[in-house]
PDB file of C-alpha atoms in Angstrom:
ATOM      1  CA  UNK A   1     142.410  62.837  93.844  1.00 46.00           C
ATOM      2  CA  UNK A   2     140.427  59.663  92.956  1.00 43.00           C
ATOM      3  CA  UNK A   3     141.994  56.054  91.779  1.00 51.00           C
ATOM      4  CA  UNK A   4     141.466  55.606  87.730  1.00 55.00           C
ATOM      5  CA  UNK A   5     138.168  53.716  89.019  1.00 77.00           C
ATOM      6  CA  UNK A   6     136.826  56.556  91.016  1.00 87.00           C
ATOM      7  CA  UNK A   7     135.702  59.521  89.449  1.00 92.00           C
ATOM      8  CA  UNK A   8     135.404  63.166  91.542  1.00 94.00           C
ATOM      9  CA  UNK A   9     132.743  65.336  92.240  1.00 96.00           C
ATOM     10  CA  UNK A  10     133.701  69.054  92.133  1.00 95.00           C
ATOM     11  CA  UNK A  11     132.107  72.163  94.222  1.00 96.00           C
ATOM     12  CA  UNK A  12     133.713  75.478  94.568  1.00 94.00           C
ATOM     13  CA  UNK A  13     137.193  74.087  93.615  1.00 94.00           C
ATOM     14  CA  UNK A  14     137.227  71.054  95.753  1.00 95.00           C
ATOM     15  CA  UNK A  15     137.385  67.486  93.695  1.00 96.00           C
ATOM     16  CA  UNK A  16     135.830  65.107  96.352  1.00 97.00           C
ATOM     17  CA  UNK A  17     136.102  61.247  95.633  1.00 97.00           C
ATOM     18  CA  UNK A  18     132.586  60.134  94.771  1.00 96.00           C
ATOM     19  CA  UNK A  19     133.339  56.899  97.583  1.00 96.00           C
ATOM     20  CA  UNK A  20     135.320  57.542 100.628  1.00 97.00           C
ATOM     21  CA  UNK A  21     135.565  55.128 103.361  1.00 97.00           C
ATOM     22  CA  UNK A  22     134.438  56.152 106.933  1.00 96.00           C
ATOM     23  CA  UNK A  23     136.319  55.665 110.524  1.00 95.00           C
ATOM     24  CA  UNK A  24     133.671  56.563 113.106  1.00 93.00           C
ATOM     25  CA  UNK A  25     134.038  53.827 115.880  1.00 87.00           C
ATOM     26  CA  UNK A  26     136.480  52.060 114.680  1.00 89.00           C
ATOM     27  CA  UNK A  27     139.324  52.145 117.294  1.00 85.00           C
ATOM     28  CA  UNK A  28     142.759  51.684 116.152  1.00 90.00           C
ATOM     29  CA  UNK A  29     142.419  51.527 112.223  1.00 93.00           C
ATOM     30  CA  UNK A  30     145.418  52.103 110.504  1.00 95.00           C
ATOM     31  CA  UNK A  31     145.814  48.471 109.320  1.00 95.00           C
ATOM     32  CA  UNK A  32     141.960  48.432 107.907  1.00 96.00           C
ATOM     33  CA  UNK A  33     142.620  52.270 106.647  1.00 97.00           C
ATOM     34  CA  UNK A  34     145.668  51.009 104.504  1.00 97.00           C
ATOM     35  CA  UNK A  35     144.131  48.403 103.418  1.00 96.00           C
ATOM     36  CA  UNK A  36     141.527  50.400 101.848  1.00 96.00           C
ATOM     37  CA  UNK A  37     143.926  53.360 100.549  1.00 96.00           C
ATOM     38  CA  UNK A  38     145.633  50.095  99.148  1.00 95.00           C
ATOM     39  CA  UNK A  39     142.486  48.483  97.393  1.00 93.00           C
ATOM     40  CA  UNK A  40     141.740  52.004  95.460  1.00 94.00           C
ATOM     41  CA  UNK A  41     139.659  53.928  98.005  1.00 96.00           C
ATOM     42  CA  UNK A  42     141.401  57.886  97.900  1.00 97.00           C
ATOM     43  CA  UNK A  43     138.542  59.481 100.243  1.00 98.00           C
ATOM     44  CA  UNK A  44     139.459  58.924 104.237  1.00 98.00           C
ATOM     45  CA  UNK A  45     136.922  60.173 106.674  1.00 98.00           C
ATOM     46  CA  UNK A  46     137.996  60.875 109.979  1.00 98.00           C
ATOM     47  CA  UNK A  47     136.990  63.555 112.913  1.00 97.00           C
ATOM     48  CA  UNK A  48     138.439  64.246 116.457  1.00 96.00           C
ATOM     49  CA  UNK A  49     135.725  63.353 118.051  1.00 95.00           C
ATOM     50  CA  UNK A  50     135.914  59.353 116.386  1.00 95.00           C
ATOM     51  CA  UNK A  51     139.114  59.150 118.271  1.00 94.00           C
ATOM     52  CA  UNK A  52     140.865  57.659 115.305  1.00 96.00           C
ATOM     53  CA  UNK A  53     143.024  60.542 113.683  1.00 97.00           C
ATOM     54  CA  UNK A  54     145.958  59.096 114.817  1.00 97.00           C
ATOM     55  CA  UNK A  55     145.501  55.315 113.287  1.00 97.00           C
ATOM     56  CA  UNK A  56     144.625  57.542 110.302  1.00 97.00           C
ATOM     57  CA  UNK A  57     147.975  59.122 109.731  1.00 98.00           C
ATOM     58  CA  UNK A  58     149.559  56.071 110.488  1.00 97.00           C
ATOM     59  CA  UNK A  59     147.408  53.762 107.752  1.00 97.00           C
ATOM     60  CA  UNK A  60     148.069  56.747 105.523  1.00 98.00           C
ATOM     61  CA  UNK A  61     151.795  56.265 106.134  1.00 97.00           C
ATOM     62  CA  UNK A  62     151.690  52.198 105.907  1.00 97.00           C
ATOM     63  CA  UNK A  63     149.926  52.172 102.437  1.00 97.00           C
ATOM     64  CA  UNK A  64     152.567  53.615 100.871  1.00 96.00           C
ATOM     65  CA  UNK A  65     149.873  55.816  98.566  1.00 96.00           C
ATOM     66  CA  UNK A  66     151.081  59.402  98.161  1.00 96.00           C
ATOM     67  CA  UNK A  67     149.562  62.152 100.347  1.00 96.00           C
ATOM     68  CA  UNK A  68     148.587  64.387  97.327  1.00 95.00           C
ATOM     69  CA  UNK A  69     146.433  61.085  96.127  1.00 96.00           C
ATOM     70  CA  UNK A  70     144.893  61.505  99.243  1.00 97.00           C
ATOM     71  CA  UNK A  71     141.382  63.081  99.871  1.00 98.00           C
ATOM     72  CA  UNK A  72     141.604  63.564 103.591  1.00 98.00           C
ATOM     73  CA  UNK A  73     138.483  64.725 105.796  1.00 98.00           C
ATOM     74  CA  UNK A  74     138.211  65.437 110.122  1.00 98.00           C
ATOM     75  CA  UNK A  75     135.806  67.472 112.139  1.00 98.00           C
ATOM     76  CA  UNK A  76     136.316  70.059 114.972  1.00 98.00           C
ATOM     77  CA  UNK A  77     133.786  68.695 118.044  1.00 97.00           C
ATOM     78  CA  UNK A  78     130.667  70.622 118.734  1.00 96.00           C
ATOM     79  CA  UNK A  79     132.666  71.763 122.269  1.00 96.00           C
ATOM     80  CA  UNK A  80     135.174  73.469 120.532  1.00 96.00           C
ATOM     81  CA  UNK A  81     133.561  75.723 118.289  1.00 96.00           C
ATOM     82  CA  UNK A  82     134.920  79.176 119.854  1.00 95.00           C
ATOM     83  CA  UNK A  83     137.666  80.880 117.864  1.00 88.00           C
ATOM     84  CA  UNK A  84     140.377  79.605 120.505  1.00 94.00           C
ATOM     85  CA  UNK A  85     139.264  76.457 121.027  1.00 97.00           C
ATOM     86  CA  UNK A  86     138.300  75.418 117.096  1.00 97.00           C
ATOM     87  CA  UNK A  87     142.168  76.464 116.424  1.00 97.00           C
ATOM     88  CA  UNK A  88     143.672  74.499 119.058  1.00 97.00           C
ATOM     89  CA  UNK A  89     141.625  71.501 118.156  1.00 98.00           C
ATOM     90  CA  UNK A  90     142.492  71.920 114.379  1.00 98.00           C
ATOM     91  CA  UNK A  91     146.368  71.537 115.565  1.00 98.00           C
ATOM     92  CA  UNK A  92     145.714  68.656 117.721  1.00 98.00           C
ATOM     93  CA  UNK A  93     144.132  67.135 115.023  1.00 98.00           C
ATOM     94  CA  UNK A  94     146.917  67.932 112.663  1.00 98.00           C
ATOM     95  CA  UNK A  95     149.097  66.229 115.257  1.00 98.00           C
ATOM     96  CA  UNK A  96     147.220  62.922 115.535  1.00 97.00           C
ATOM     97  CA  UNK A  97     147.089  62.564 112.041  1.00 98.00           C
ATOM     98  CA  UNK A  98     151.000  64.065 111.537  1.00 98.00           C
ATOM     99  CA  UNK A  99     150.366  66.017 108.804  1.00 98.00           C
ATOM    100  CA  UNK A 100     150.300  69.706 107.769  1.00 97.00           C
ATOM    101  CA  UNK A 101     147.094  69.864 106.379  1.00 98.00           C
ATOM    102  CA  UNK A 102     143.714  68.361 105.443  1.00 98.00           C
ATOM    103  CA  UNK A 103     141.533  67.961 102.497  1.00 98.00           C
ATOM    104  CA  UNK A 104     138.266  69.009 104.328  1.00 98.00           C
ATOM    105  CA  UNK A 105     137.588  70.570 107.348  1.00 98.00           C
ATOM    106  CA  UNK A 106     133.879  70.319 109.068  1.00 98.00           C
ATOM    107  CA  UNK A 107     132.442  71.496 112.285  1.00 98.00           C
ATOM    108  CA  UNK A 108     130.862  68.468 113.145  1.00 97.00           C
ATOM    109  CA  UNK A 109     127.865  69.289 114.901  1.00 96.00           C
ATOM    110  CA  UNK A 110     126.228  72.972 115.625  1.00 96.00           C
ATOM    111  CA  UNK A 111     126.586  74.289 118.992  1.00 96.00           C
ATOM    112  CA  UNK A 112     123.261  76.374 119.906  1.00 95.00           C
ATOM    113  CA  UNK A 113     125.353  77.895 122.553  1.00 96.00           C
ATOM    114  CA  UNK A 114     128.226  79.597 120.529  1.00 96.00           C
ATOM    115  CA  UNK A 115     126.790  82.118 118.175  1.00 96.00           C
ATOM    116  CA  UNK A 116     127.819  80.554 114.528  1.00 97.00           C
ATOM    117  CA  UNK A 117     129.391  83.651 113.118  1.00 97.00           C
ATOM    118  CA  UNK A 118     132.385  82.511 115.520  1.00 97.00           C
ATOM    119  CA  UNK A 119     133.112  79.325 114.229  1.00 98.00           C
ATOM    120  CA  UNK A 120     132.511  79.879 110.563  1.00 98.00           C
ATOM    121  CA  UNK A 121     135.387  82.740 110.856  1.00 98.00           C
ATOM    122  CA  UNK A 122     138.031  79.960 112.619  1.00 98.00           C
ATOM    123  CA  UNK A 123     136.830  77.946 109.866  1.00 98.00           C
ATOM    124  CA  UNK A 124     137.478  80.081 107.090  1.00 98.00           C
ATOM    125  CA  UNK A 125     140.897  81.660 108.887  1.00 98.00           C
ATOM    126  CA  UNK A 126     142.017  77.545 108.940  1.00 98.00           C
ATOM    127  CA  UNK A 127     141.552  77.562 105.326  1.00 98.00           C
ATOM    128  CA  UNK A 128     143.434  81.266 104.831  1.00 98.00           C
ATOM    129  CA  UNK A 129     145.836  79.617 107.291  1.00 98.00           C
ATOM    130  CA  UNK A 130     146.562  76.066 104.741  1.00 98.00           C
ATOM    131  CA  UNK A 131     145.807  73.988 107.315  1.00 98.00           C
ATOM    132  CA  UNK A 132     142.907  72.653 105.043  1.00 98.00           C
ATOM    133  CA  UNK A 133     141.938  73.041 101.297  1.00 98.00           C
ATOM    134  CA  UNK A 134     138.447  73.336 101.667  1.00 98.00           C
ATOM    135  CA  UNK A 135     135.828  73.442 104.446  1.00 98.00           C
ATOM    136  CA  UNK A 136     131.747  72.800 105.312  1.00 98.00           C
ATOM    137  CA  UNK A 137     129.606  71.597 107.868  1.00 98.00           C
ATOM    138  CA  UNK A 138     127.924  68.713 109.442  1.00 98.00           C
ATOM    139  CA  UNK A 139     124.578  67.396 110.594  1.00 98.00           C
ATOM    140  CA  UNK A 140     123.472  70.835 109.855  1.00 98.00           C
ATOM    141  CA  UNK A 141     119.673  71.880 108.902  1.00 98.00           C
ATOM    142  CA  UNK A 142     118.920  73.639 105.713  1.00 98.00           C
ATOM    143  CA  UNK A 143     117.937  76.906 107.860  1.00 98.00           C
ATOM    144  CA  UNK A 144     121.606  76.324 109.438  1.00 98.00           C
ATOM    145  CA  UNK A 145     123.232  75.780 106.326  1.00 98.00           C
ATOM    146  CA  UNK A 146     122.272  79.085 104.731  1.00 98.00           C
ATOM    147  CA  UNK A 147     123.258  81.100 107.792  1.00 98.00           C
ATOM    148  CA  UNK A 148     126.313  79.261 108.108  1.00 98.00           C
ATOM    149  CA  UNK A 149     126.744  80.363 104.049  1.00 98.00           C
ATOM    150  CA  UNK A 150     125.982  83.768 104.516  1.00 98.00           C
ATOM    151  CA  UNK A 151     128.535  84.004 107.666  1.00 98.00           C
ATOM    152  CA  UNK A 152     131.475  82.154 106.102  1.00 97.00           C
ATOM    153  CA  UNK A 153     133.841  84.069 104.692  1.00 95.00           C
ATOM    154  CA  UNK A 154     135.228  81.248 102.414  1.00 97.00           C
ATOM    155  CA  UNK A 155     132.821  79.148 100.290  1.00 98.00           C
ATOM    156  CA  UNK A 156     131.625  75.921 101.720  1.00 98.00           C
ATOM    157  CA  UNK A 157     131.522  73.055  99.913  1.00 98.00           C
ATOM    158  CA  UNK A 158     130.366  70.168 101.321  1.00 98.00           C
ATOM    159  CA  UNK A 159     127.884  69.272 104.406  1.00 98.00           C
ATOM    160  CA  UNK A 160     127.607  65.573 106.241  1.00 98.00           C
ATOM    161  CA  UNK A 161     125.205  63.979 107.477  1.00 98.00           C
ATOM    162  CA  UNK A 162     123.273  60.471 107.531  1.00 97.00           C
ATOM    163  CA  UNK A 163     121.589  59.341 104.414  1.00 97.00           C
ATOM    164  CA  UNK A 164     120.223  55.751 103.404  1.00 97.00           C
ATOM    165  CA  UNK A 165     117.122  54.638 102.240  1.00 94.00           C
ATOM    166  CA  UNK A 166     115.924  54.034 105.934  1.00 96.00           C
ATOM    167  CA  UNK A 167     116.151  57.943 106.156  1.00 96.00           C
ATOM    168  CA  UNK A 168     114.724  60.234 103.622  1.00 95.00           C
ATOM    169  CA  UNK A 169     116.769  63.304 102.953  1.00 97.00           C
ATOM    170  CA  UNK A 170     115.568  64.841 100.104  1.00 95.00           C
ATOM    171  CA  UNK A 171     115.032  67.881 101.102  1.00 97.00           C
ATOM    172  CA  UNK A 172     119.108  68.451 102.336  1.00 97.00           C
ATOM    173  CA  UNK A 173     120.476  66.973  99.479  1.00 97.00           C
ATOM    174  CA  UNK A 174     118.368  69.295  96.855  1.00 97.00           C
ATOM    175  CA  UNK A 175     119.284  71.467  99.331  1.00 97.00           C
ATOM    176  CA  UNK A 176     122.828  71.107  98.807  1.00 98.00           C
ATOM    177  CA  UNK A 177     122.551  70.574  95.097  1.00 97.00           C
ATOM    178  CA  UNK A 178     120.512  74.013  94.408  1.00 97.00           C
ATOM    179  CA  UNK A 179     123.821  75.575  96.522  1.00 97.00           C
ATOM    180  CA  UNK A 180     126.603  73.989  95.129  1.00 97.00           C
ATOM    181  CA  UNK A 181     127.800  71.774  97.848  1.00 98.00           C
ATOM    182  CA  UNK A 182     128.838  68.365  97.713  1.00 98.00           C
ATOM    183  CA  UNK A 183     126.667  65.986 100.351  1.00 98.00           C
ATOM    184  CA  UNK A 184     128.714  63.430 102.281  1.00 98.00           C
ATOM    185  CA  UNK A 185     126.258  60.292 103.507  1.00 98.00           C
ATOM    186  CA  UNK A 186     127.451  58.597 106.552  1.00 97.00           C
ATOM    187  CA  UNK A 187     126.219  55.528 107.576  1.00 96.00           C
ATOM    188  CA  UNK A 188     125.158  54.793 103.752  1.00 96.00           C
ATOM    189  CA  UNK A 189     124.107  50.957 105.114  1.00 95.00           C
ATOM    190  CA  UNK A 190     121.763  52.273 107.869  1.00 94.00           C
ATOM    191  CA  UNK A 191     124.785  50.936 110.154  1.00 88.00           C
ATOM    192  CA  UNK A 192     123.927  47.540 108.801  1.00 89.00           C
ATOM    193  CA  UNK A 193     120.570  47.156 108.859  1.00 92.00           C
ATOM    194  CA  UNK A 194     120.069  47.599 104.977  1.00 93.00           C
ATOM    195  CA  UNK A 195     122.277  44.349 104.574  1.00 93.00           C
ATOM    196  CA  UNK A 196     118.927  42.905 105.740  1.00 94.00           C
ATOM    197  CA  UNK A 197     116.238  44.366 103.724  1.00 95.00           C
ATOM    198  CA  UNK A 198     113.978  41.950 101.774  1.00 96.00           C
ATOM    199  CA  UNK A 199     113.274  44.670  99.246  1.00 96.00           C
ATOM    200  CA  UNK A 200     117.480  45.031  98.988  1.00 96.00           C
ATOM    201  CA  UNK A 201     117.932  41.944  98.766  1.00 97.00           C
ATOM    202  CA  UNK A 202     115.644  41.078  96.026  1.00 97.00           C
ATOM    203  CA  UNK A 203     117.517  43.851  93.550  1.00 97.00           C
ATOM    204  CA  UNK A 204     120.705  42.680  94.666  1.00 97.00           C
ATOM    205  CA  UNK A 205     119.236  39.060  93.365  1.00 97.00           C
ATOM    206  CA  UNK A 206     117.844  40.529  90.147  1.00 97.00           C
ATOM    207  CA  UNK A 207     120.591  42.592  89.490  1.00 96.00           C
ATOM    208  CA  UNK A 208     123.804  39.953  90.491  1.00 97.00           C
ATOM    209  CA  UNK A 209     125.133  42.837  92.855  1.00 97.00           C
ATOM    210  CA  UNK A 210     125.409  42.716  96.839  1.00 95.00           C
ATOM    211  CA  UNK A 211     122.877  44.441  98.563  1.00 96.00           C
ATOM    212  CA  UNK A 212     125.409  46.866 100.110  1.00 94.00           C
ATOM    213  CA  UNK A 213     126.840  47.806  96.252  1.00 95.00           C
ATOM    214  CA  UNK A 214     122.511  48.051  95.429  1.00 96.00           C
ATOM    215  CA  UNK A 215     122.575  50.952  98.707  1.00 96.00           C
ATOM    216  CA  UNK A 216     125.666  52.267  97.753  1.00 96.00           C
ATOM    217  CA  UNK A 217     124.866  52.691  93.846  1.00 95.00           C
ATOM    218  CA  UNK A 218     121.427  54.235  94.314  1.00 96.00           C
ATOM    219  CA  UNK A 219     123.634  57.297  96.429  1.00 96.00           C
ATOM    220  CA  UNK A 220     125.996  57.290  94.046  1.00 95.00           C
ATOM    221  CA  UNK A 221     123.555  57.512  91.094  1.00 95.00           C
ATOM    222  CA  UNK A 222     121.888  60.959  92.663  1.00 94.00           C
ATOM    223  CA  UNK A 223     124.630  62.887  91.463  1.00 91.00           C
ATOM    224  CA  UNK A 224     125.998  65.272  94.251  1.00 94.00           C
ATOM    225  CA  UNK A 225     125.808  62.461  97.082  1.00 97.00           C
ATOM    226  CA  UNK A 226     129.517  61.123  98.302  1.00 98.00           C
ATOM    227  CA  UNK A 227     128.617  57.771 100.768  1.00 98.00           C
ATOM    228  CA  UNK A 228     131.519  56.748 103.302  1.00 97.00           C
ATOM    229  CA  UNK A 229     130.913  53.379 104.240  1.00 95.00           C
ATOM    230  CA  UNK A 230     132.900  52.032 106.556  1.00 92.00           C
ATOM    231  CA  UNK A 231     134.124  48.037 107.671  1.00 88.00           C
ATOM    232  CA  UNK A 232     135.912  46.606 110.744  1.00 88.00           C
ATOM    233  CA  UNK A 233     137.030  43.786 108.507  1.00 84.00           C
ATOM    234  CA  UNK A 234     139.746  44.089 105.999  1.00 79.00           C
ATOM    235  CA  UNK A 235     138.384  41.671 104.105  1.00 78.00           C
TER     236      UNK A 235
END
């Protein structure tokens, strides 16, 4: 799945990217999403809810990389988490990105209101289905993880949520580690904020790196941690 330069984590059968690049807010995308399929990244995170499926498929398409080099994540919206719903939304994402299927499927955010037994089974019938490889959750506690474990009928392997050094996580990512799942870290710059850190900034000095590659690397370097940063700027 990864360029030569990226290597893969693995987790119940999936092989995950160990950098993906992220599309939350971005708008229409597909030229910056090419140009980072075209640079090397192989990991594209998208969700319904970002609004930017559609510029996803279409970067997909412009950067000429083949689909099966292609680790592809979106999310099914915390509104749509009943049976009915969660497969309608799976089709309209499938739709906006005009493919068949995905890499990763999440439900994005839990829904206190719809009892999660009901969207862990759409979840694992999308799988059964083909209309993604692999599936997990996001923004999920560890008490919700393990429920949403012991309801799945397919493995998970992955869960999502923010991680930086602005925002301990310890806890959810040994969390993840002790279960087998892969941990995707959005917002791995602390949505820019990092890029101003004394502290940063005096590694990045000491060690010739950027201050963003000095966030990155100490994700990278725990092992099960995937980071998606993400850029408005192709450059």
């Amino acid at each position: 799945m990864a360029s030569p330069s990226i290597p893969n984590l693995s987790a119940h059968g999936a092989k995950m990217p160990a950098i993906g690049f992220g599309t939350s807010s971005l708008g229409k995308c597909a030229e910056i999403v090419a140009t980072a399929l075209k640079l090397g990244y192989r990991h594209i995170d998208t969700a319904w809810k970002y609004g930017t499926e559609r510029s996803v498929g279409d970067g997909i398409r412009a950067s000429g990389v083949p689909r099966n080099e292609i680790f592809l994540c979106t999310k099914v919206s915390h509104e749509y988490l009943r049976g009915e719903d969660f497969a309608r939304s799976v089709d309209e994402s499938l739709k906006n990105l005009g493919l068949d299927y995905v890499d990763l499927l999440l439900v994005h955010w839990p829904n206190p209101d719809i009892q999660l037994a009901e969207p862990m089974a759409a979840l694992a019938k999308a799988k059964r289905q083909g209309l993604t490889r692999h599936i997990g959750v996001a923004n999920f506690t560890i008490a919700l993880l393990d429920e949403a474990i012991r309801l799945c009928p397919e493995p998970l392997v992955n869960l999502q949520a923010e991680y930086h050094p602005y925002l301990d996580q310890g806890k959810l990512t040994e969390a993840c580690r002790r279960r087998g799942l892969i941990f995707t870290a959005y917002c791995p710059l602390g949505r820019g904020r990092l890029l101003r850190d004394p502290v940063l900034a005096d590694i990045a000095v000491r060690k010739g790196r950027s201050v963003a590659q000095v966030a990155l690397r100490w994700l990278v370097q725990q092992g099960n941690i995937v980071p998606i940063p993400r850029s408005s700027n192709p450059g």
